[in-house]
PDB file of C-alpha atoms in Angstrom:
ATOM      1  CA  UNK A   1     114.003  85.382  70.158  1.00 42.00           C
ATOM      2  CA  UNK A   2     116.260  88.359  70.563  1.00 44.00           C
ATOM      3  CA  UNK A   3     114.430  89.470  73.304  1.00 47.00           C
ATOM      4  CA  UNK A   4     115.333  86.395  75.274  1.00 46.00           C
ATOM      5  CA  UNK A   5     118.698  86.741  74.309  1.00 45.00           C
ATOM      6  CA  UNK A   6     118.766  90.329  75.707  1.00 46.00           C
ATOM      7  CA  UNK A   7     117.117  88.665  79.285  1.00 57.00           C
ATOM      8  CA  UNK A   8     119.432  85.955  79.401  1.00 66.00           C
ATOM      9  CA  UNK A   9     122.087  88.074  78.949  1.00 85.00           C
ATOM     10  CA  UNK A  10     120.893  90.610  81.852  1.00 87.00           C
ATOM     11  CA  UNK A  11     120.211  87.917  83.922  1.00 87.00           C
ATOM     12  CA  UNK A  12     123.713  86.357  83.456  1.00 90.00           C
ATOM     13  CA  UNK A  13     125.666  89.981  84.050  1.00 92.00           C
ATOM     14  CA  UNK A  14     123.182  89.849  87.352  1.00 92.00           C
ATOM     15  CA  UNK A  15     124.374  86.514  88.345  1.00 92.00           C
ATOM     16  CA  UNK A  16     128.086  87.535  87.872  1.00 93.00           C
ATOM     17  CA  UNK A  17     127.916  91.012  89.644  1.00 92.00           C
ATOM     18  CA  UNK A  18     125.669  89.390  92.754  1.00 91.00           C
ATOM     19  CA  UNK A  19     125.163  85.957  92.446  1.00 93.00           C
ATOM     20  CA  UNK A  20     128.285  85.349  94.931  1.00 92.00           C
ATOM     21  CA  UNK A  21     126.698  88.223  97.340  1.00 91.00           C
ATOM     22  CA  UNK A  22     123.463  86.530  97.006  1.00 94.00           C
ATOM     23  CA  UNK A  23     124.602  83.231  98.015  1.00 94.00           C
ATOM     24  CA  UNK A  24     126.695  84.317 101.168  1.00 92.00           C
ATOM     25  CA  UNK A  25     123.901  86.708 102.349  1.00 91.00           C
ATOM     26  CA  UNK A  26     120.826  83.582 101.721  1.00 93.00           C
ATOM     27  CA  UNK A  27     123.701  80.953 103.175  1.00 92.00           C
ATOM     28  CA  UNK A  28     124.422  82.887 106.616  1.00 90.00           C
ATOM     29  CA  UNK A  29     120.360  83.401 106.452  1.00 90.00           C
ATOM     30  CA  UNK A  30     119.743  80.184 106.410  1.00 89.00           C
ATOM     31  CA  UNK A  31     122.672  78.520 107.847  1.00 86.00           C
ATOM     32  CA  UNK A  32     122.843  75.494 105.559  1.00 89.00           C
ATOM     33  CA  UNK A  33     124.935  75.436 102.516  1.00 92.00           C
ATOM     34  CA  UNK A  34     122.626  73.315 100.480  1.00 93.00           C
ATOM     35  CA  UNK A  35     119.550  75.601 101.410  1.00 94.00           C
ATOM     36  CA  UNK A  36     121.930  78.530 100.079  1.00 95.00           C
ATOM     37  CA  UNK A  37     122.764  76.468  96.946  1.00 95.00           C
ATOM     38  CA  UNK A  38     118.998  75.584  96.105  1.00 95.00           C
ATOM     39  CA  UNK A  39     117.869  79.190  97.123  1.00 96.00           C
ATOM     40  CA  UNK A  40     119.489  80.834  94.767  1.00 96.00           C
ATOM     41  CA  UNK A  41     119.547  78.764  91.751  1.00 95.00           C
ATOM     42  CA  UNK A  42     116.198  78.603  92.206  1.00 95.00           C
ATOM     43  CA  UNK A  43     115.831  82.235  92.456  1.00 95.00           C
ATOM     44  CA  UNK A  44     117.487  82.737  89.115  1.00 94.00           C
ATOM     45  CA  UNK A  45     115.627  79.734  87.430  1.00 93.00           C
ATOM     46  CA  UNK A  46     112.271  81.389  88.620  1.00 92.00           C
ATOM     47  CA  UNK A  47     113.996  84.964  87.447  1.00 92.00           C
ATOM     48  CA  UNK A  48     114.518  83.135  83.323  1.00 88.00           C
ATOM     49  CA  UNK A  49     110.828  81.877  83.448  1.00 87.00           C
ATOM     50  CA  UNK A  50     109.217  84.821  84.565  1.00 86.00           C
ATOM     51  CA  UNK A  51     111.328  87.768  82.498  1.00 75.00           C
ATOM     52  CA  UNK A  52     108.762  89.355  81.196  1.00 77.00           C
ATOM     53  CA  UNK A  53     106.990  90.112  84.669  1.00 85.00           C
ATOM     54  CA  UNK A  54     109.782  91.791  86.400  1.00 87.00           C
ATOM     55  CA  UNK A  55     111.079  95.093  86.065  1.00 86.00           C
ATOM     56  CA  UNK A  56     113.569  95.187  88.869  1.00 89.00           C
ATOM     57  CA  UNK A  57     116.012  92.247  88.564  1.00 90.00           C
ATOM     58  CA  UNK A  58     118.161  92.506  91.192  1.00 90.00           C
ATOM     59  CA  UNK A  59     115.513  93.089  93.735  1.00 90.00           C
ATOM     60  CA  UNK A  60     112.968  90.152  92.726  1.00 92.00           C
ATOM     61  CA  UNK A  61     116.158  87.979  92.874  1.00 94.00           C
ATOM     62  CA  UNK A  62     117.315  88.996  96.459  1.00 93.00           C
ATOM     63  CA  UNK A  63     113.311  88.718  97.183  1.00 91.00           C
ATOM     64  CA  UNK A  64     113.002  85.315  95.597  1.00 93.00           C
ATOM     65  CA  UNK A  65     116.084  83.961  96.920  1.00 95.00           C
ATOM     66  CA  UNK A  66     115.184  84.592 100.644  1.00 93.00           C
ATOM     67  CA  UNK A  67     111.540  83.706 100.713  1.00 92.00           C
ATOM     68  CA  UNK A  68     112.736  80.494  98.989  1.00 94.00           C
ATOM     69  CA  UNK A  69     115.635  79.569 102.194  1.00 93.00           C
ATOM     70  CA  UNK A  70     112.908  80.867 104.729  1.00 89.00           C
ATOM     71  CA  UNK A  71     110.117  78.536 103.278  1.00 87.00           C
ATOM     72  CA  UNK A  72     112.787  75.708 103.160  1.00 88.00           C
ATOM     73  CA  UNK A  73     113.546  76.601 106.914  1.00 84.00           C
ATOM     74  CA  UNK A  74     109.988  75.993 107.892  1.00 79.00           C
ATOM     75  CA  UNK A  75     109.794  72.876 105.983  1.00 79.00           C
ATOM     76  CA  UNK A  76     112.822  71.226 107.413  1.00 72.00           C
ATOM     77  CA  UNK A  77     112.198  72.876 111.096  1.00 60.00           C
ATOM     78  CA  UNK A  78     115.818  74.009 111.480  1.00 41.00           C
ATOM     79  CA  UNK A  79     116.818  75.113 115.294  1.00 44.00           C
ATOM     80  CA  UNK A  80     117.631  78.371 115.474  1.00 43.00           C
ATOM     81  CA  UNK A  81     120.166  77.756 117.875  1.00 43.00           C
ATOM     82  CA  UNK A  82     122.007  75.408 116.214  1.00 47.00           C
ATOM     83  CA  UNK A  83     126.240  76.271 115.501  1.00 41.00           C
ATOM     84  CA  UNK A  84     126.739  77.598 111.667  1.00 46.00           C
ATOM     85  CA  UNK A  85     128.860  75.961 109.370  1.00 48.00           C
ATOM     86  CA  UNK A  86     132.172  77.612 108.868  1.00 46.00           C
ATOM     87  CA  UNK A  87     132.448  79.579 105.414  1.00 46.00           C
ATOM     88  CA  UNK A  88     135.085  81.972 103.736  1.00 47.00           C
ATOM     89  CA  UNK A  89     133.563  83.944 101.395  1.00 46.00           C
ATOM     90  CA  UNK A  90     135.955  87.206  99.947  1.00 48.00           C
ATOM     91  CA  UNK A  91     133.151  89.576 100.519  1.00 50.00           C
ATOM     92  CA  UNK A  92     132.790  89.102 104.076  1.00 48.00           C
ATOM     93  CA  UNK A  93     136.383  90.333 105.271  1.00 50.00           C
ATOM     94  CA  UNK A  94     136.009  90.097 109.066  1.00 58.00           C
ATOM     95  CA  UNK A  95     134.940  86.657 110.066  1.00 66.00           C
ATOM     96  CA  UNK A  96     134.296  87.836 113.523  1.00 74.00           C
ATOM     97  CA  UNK A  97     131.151  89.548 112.233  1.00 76.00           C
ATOM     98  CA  UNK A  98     129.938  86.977 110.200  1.00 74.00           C
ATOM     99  CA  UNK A  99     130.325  84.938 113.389  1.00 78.00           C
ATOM    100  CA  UNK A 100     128.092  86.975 115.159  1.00 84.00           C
ATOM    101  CA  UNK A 101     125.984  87.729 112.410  1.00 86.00           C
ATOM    102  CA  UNK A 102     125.065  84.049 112.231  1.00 83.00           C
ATOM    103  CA  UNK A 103     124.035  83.721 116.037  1.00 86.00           C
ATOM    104  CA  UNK A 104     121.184  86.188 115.853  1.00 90.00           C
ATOM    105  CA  UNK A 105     117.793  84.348 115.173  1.00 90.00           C
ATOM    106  CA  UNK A 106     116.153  84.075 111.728  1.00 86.00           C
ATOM    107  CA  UNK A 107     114.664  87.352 111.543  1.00 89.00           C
ATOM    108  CA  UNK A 108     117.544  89.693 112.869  1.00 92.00           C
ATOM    109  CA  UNK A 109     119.842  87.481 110.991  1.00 90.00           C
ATOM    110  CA  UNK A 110     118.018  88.056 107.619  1.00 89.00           C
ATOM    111  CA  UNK A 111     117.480  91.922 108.326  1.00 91.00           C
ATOM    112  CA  UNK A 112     120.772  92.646 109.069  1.00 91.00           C
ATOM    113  CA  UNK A 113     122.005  90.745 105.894  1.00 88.00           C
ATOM    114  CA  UNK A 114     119.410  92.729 103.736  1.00 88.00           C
ATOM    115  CA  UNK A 115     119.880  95.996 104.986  1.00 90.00           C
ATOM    116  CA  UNK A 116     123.220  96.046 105.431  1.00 87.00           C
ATOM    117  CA  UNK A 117     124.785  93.134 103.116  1.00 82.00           C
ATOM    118  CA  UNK A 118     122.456  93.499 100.352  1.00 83.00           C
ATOM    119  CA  UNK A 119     121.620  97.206 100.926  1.00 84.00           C
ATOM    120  CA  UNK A 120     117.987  97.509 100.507  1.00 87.00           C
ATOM    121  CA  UNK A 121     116.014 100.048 101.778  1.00 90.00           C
ATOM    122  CA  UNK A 122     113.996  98.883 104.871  1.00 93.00           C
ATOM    123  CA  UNK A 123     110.536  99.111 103.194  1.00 92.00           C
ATOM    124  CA  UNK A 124     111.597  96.600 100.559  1.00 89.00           C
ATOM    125  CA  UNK A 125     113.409  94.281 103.115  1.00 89.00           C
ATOM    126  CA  UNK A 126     110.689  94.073 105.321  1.00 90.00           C
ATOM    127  CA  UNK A 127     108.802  93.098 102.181  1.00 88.00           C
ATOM    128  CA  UNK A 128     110.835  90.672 101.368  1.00 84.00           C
ATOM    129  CA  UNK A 129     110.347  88.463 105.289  1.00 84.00           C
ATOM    130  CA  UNK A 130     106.768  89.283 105.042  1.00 85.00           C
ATOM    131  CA  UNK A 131     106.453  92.031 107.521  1.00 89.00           C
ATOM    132  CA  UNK A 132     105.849  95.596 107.859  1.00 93.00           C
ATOM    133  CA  UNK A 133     108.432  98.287 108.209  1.00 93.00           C
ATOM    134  CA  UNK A 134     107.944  98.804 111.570  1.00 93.00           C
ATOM    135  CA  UNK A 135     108.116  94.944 112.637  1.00 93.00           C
ATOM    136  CA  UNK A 136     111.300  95.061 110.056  1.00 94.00           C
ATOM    137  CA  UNK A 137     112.984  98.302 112.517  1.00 94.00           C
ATOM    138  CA  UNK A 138     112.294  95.622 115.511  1.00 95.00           C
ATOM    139  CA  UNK A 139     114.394  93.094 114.396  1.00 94.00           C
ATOM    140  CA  UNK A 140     117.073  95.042 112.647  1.00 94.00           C
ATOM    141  CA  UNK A 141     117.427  97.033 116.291  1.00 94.00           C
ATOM    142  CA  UNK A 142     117.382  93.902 118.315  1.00 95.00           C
ATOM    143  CA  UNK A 143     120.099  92.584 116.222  1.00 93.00           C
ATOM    144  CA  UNK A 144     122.170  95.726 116.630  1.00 92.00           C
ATOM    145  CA  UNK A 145     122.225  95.391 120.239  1.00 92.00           C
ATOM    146  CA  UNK A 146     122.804  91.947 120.147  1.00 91.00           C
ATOM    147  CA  UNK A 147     125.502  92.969 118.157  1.00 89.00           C
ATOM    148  CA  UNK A 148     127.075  95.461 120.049  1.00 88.00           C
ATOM    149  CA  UNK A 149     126.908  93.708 123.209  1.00 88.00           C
ATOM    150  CA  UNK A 150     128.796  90.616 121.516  1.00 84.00           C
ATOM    151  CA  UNK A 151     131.529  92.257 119.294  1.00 84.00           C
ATOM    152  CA  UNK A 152     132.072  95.859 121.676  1.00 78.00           C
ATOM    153  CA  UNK A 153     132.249  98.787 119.368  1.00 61.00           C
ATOM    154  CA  UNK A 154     132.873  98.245 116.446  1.00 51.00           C
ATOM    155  CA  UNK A 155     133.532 100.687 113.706  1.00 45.00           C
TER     156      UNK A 155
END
């Protein structure tokens, strides 16, 4: 029983140092606040069951959380095109890049957000959509130019 007191309690300090991060990075992802919301709970839910199988929290939790809202996405069909929902979230201080963050389709969207929101090294984000490095260095360059083009430079 301690032992599950120990995971709850890592899995709690994980929730409270990136939970937040987590949910603003899966909800401008997926553009849908309750896809966010269910993402992410389910994420840690999965994370309580399955303790004793993971030995990097924080990653399987980012991992779980997006493959989650990206299954969701293919089950409900969403348009990629369709205008985000407006959200303040403290971490992401210039709305004008969130903005334009949200615009880019599904896969630049999410490889921007996990390279540069969640900070994970582009082998493990590419993991986490399901495709290989290369593929992942496609997207995440498309979206830079996509970006630069719409917001000018930027620092």
């Amino acid at each position: 029983m301690q032992d599950a007191v120990v995971t709850e309690n890592e899995v709690e300090r994980l929730y409270r140092e990136q939970g937040r991060r987590l949910w603003a990075a899966v909800f401008v992802y997926a553009r849908d606040r309750s896809i966010a919301d269910d993402a992410v709970a389910e994420a840690f839910a999965q994370l309580l069951r399955r303790e004793r199988e993971i030995h990097d929290l924080g990653a399987w939790v980012w991992t779980a959380a997006f493959r989650i809202a990206g299954g969701e996405l293919q089950r409900r069909a969403v348009l990629l095109h369709e205008v985000p929902e407006t959200v303040h979230v403290d971490e992401f201080a210039d709305t004008e890049i969130l903005g334009a963050v949200a615009t880019l389709p599904e896969r630049q969207r999410a490889a921007v957000l996990l390279f540069y929101y969640a900070d994970r090294p582009i082998r493990e984000a590419a993991e986490i959509l399901g495709v290989s490095s290369s593929t992942f260095r496609v997207h995440l360059t498309r979206a830079r130019r996509h970006l630069s083009r719409t917001l000018g430079d930027v620092p």
